[in-house]
PDB file of C-alpha atoms and ligand atoms in Angstrom:
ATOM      1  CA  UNK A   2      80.382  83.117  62.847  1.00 47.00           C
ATOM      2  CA  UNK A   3      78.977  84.686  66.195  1.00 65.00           C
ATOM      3  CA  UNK A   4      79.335  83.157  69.124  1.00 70.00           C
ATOM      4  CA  UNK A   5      76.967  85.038  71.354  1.00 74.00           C
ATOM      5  CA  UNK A   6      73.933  86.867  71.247  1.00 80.00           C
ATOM      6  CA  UNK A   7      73.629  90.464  70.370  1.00 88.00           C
ATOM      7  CA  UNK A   8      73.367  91.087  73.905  1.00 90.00           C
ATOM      8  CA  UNK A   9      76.301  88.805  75.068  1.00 91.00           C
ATOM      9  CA  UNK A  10      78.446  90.706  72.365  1.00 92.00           C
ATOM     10  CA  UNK A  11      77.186  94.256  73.613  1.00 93.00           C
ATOM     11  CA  UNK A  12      78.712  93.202  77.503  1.00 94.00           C
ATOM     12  CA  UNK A  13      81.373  92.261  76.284  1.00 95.00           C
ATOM     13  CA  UNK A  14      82.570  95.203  74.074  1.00 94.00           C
ATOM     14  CA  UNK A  15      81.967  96.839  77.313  1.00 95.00           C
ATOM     15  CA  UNK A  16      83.923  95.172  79.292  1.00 95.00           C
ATOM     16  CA  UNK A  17      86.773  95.442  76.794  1.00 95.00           C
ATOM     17  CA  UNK A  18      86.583  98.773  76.779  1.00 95.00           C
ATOM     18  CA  UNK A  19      87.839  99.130  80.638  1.00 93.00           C
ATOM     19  CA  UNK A  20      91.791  99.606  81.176  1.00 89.00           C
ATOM     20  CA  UNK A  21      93.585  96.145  81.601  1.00 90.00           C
ATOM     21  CA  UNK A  22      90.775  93.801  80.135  1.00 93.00           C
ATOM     22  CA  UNK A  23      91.542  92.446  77.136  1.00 92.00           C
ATOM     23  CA  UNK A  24      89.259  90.001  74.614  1.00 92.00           C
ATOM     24  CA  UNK A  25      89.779  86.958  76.830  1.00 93.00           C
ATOM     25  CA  UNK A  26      88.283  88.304  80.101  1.00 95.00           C
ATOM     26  CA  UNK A  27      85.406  90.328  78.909  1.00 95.00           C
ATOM     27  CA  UNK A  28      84.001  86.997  77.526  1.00 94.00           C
ATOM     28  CA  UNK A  29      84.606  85.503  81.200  1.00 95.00           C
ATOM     29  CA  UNK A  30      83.159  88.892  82.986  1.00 95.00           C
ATOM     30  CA  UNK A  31      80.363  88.861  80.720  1.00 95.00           C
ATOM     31  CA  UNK A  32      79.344  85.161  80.742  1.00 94.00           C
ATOM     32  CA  UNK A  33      79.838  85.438  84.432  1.00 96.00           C
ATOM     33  CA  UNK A  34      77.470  88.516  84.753  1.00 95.00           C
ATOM     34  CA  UNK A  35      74.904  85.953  82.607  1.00 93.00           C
ATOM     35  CA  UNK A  36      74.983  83.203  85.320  1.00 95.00           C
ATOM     36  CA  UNK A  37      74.569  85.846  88.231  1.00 96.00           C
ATOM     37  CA  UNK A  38      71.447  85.857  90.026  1.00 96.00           C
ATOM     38  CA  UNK A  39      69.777  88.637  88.507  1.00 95.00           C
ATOM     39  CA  UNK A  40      69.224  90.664  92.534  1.00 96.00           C
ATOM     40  CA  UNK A  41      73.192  90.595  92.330  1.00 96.00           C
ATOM     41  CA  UNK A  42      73.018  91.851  88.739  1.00 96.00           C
ATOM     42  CA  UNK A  43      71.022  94.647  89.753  1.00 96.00           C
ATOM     43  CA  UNK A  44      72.805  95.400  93.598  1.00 96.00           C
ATOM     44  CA  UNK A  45      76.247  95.634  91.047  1.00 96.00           C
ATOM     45  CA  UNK A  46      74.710  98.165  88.345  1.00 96.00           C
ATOM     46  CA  UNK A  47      73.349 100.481  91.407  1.00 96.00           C
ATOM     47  CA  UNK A  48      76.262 100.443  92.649  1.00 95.00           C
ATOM     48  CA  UNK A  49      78.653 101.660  90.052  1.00 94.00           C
ATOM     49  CA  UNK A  50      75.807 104.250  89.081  1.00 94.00           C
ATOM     50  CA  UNK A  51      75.375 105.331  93.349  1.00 92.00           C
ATOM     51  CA  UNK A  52      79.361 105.819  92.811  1.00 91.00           C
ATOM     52  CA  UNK A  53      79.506 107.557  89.672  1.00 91.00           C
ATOM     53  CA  UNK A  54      76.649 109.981  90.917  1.00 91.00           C
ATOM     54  CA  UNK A  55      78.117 110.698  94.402  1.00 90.00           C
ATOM     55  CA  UNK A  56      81.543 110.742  94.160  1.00 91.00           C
ATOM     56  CA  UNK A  57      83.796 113.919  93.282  1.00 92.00           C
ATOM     57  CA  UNK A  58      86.838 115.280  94.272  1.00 95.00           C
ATOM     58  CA  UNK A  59      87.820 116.813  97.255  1.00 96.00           C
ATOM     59  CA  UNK A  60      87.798 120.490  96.733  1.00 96.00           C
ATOM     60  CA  UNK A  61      91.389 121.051  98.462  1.00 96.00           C
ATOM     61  CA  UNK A  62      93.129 117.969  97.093  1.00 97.00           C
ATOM     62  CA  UNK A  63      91.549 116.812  94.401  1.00 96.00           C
ATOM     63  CA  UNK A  64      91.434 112.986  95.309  1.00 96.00           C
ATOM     64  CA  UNK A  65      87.968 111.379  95.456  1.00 94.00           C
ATOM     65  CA  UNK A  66      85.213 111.787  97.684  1.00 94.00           C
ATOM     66  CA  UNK A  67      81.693 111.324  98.847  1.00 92.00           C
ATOM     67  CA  UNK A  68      81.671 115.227 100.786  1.00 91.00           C
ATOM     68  CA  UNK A  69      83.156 118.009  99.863  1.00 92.00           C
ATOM     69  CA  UNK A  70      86.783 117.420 101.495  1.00 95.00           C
ATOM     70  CA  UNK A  71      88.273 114.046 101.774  1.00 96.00           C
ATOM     71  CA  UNK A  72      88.815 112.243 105.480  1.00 96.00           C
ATOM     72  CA  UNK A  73      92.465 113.372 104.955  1.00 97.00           C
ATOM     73  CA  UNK A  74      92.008 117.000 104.565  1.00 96.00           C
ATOM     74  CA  UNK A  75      89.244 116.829 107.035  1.00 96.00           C
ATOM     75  CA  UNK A  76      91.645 115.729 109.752  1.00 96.00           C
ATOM     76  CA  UNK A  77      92.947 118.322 111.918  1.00 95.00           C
ATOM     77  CA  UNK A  78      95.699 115.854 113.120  1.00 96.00           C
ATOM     78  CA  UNK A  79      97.316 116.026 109.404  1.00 97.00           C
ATOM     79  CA  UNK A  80     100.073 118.022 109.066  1.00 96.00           C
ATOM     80  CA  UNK A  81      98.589 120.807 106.496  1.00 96.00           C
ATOM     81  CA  UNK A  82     102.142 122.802 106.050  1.00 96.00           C
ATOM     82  CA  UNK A  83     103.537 119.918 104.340  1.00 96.00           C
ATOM     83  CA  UNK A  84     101.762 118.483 100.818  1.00 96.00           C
ATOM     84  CA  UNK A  85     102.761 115.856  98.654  1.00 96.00           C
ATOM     85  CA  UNK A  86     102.102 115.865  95.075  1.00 96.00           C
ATOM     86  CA  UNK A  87     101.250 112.476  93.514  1.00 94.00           C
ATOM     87  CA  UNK A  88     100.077 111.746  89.614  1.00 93.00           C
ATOM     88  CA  UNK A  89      97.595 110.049  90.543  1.00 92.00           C
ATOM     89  CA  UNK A  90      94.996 108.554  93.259  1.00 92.00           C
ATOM     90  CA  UNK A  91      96.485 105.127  93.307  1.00 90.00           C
ATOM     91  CA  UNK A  92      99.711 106.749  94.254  1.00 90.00           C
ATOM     92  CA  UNK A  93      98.302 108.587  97.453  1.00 92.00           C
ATOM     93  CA  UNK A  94      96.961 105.445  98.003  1.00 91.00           C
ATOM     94  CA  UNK A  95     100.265 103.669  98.230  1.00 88.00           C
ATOM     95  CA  UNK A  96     101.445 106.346 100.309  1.00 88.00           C
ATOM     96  CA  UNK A  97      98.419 106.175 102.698  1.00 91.00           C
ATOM     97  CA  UNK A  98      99.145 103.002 103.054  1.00 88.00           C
ATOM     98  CA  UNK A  99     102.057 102.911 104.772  1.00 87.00           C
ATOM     99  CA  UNK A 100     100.536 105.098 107.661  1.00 88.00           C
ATOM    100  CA  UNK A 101     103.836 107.028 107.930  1.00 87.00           C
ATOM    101  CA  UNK A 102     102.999 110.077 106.261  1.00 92.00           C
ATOM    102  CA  UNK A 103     101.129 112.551 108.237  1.00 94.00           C
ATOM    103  CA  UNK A 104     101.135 115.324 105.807  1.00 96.00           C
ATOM    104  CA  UNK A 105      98.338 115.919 103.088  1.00 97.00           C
ATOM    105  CA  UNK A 106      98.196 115.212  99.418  1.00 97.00           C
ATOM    106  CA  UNK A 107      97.524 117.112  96.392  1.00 97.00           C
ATOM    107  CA  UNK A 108      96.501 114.741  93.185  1.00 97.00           C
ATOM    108  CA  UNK A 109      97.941 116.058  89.497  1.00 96.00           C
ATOM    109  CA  UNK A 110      95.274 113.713  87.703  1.00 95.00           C
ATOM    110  CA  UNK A 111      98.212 112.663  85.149  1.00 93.00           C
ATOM    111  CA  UNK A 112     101.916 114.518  83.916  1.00 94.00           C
ATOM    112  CA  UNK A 113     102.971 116.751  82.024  1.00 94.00           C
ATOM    113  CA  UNK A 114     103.650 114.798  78.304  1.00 92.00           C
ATOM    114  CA  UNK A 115     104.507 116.834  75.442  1.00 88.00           C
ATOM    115  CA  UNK A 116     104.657 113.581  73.356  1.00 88.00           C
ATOM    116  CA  UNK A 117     100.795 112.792  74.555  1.00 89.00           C
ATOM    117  CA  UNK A 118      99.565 116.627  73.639  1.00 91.00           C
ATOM    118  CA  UNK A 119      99.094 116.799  77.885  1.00 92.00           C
ATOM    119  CA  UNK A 120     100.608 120.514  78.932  1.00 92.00           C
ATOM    120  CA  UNK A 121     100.762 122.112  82.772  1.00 91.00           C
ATOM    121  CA  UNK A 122      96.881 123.397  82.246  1.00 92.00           C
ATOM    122  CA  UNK A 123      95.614 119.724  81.497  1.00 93.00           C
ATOM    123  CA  UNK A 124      96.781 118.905  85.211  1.00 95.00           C
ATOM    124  CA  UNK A 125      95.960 120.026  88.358  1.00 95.00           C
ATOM    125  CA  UNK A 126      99.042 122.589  88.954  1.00 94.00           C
ATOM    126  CA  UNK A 127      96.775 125.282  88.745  1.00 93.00           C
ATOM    127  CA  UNK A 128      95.104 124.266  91.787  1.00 95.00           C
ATOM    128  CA  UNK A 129      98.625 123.537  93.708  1.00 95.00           C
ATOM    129  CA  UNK A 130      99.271 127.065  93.472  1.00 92.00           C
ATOM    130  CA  UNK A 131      96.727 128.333  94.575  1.00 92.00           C
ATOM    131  CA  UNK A 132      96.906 126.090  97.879  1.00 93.00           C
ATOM    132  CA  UNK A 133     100.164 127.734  98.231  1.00 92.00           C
ATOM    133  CA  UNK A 134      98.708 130.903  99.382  1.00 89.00           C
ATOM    134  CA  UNK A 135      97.614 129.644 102.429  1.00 87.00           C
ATOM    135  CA  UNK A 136     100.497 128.384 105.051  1.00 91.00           C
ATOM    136  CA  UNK A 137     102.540 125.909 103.687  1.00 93.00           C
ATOM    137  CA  UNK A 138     106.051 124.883 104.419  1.00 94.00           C
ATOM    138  CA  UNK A 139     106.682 122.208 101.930  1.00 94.00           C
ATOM    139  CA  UNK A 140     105.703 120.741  98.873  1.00 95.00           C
ATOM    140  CA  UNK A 141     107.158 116.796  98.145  1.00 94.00           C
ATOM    141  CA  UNK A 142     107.258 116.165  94.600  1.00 94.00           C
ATOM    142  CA  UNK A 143     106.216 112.450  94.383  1.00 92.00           C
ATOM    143  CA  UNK A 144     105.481 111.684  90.550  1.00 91.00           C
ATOM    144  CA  UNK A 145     107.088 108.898  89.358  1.00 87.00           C
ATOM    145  CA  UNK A 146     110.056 108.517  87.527  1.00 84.00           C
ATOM    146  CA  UNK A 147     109.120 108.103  84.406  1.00 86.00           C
ATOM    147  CA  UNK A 148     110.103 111.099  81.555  1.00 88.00           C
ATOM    148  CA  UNK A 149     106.965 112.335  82.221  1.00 90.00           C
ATOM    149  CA  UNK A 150     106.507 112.427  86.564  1.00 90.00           C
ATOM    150  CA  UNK A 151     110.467 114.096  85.985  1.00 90.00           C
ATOM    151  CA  UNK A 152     109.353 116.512  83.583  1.00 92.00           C
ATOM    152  CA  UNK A 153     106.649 117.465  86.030  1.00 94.00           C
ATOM    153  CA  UNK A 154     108.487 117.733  88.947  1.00 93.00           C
ATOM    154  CA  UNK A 155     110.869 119.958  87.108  1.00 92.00           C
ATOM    155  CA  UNK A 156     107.834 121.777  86.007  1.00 93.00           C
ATOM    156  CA  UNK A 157     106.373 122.385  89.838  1.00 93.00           C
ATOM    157  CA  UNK A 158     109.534 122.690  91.366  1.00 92.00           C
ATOM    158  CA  UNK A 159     110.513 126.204  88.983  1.00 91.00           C
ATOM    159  CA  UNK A 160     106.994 127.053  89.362  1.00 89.00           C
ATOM    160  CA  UNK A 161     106.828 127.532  93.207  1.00 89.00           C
ATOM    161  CA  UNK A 162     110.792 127.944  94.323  1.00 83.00           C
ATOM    162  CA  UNK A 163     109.721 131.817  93.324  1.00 82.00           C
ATOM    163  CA  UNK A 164     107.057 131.497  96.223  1.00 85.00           C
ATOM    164  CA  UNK A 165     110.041 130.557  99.119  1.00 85.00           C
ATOM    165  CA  UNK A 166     107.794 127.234  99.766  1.00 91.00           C
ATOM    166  CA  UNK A 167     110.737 124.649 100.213  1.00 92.00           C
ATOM    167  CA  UNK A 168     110.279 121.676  97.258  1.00 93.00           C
ATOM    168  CA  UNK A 169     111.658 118.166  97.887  1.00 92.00           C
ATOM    169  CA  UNK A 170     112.045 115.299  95.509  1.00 91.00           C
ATOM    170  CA  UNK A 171     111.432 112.107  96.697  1.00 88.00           C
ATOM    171  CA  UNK A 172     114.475 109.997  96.233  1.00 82.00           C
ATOM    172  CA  UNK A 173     115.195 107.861  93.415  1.00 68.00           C
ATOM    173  CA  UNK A 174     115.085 104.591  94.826  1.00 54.00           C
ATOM    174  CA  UNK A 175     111.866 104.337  93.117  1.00 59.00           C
ATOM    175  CA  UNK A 176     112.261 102.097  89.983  1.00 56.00           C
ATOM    176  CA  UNK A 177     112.492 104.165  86.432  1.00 48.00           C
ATOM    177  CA  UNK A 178     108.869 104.235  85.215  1.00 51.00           C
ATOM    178  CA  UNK A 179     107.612 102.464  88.045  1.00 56.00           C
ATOM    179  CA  UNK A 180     103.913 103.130  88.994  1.00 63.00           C
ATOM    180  CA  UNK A 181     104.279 104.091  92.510  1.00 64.00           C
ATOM    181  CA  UNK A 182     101.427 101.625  93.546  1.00 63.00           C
ATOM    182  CA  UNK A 183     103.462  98.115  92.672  1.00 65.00           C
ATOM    183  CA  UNK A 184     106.180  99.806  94.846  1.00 69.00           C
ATOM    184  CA  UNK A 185     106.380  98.344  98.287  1.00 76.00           C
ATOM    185  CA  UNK A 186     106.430 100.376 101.182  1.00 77.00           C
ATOM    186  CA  UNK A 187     109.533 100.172 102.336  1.00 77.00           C
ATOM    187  CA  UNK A 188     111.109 101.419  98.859  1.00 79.00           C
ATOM    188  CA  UNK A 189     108.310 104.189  99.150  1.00 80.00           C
ATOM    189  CA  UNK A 190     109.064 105.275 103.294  1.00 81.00           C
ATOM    190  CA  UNK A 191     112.726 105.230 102.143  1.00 81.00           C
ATOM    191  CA  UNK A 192     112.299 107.553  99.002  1.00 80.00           C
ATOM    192  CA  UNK A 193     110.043 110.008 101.080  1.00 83.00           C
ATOM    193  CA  UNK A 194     113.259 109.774 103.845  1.00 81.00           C
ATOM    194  CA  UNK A 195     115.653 110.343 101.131  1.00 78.00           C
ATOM    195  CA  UNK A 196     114.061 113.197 100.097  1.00 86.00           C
ATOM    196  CA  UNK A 197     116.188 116.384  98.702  1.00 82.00           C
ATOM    197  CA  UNK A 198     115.951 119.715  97.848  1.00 85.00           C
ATOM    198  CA  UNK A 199     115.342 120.575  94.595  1.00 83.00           C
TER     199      UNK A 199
HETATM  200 ZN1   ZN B   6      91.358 116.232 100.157  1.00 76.73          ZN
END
């Protein structure tokens, strides 16, 4: 038997489709989207369409954006010799938001996975080395610590120790396959103190 209307079905198959919503809470988004005044309606769908539209990534880091570089790469004050390499925005966001690092970030979008089909040209590693060229003095290898974000770092590190840039690995006080965003930021300040050569 169906419950809801074609249209009430249609949301919700949407909704399921985003990461982390299962069944259950697409039939609560989309029932609540059905009892929202229809201005909000409207003010949400601009929104997410204004967003997807405008925003791209940063042409030196590769994080998102509404100009061509990000605030962080745009900031003189940032140390620019010194880059950390994350998997992923929501770990330079976890890092940002501790305040504490002053260098600048470069974002992998994902890790190597051999088991997933996802090589060192489906990544952003590419683009690291070719930031490399300019001055840099070190490159922090903060993927996490999963099979993959080690595999990766491995990757980077014998990719650029030819180029004399030093490469660090953040400690491993960060849990074993722990996204680096549920860390908090004491674990993450420590692991970027604990730092070592490798
Ligand atoms: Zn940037």
């Amino acid at each position: 038997m169906d419950l809801y209307s074609g249209h009430i079905n249609q949301l919700i198959e949407q909704f399921a489709k985003l990461p982390g919503v299962g069944n259950k809470s697409a039939q609560r988004l989309a029932l609540h989207i059905i009892n929202m005044p229809k201005e909000h309606v409207q003010r949400f769908a601009k929104v997410m369409l204004d967003a997807r539209e405008n925003i791209h990534y940063c042409k030196t880091c590769y994080t998102l954006t509404d100009n061509e570089e990000c605030t962080i790469c745009a900031n003189a004050k940032r140390d620019h010799k010194t880059i950390m390499v994350v998997e992923n925005i929501r770990d330079l966001a976890a890092y940002e938001k501790t305040g504490k690092f002053e260098g600048v970030y470069h974002v992998l979008h994902g890790a190597i996975s051999p088991m997933l089909g996802v090589g060192p040209a489906d990544i952003k590693l590419k683009e690291l080395v070719m930031r490399l060229e300019g001055e840099v003095d070190e490159v922090i290898i903060a993927t996490n610590s999963s099979l993959e974000g080690e595999t990766t770092a491995m990757y980077i590190s014998k990719l650029i120790k030819s180029t004399g840039v030093r490469v660090t690995r953040i400690a491993s006080g960060v849990p074993v396959g722990g996204d680096l965003e549920c860390i908090d930021e004491m674990t993450l300040l420590r692991a970027l103190e604990g730092r070592t050569e490798i």
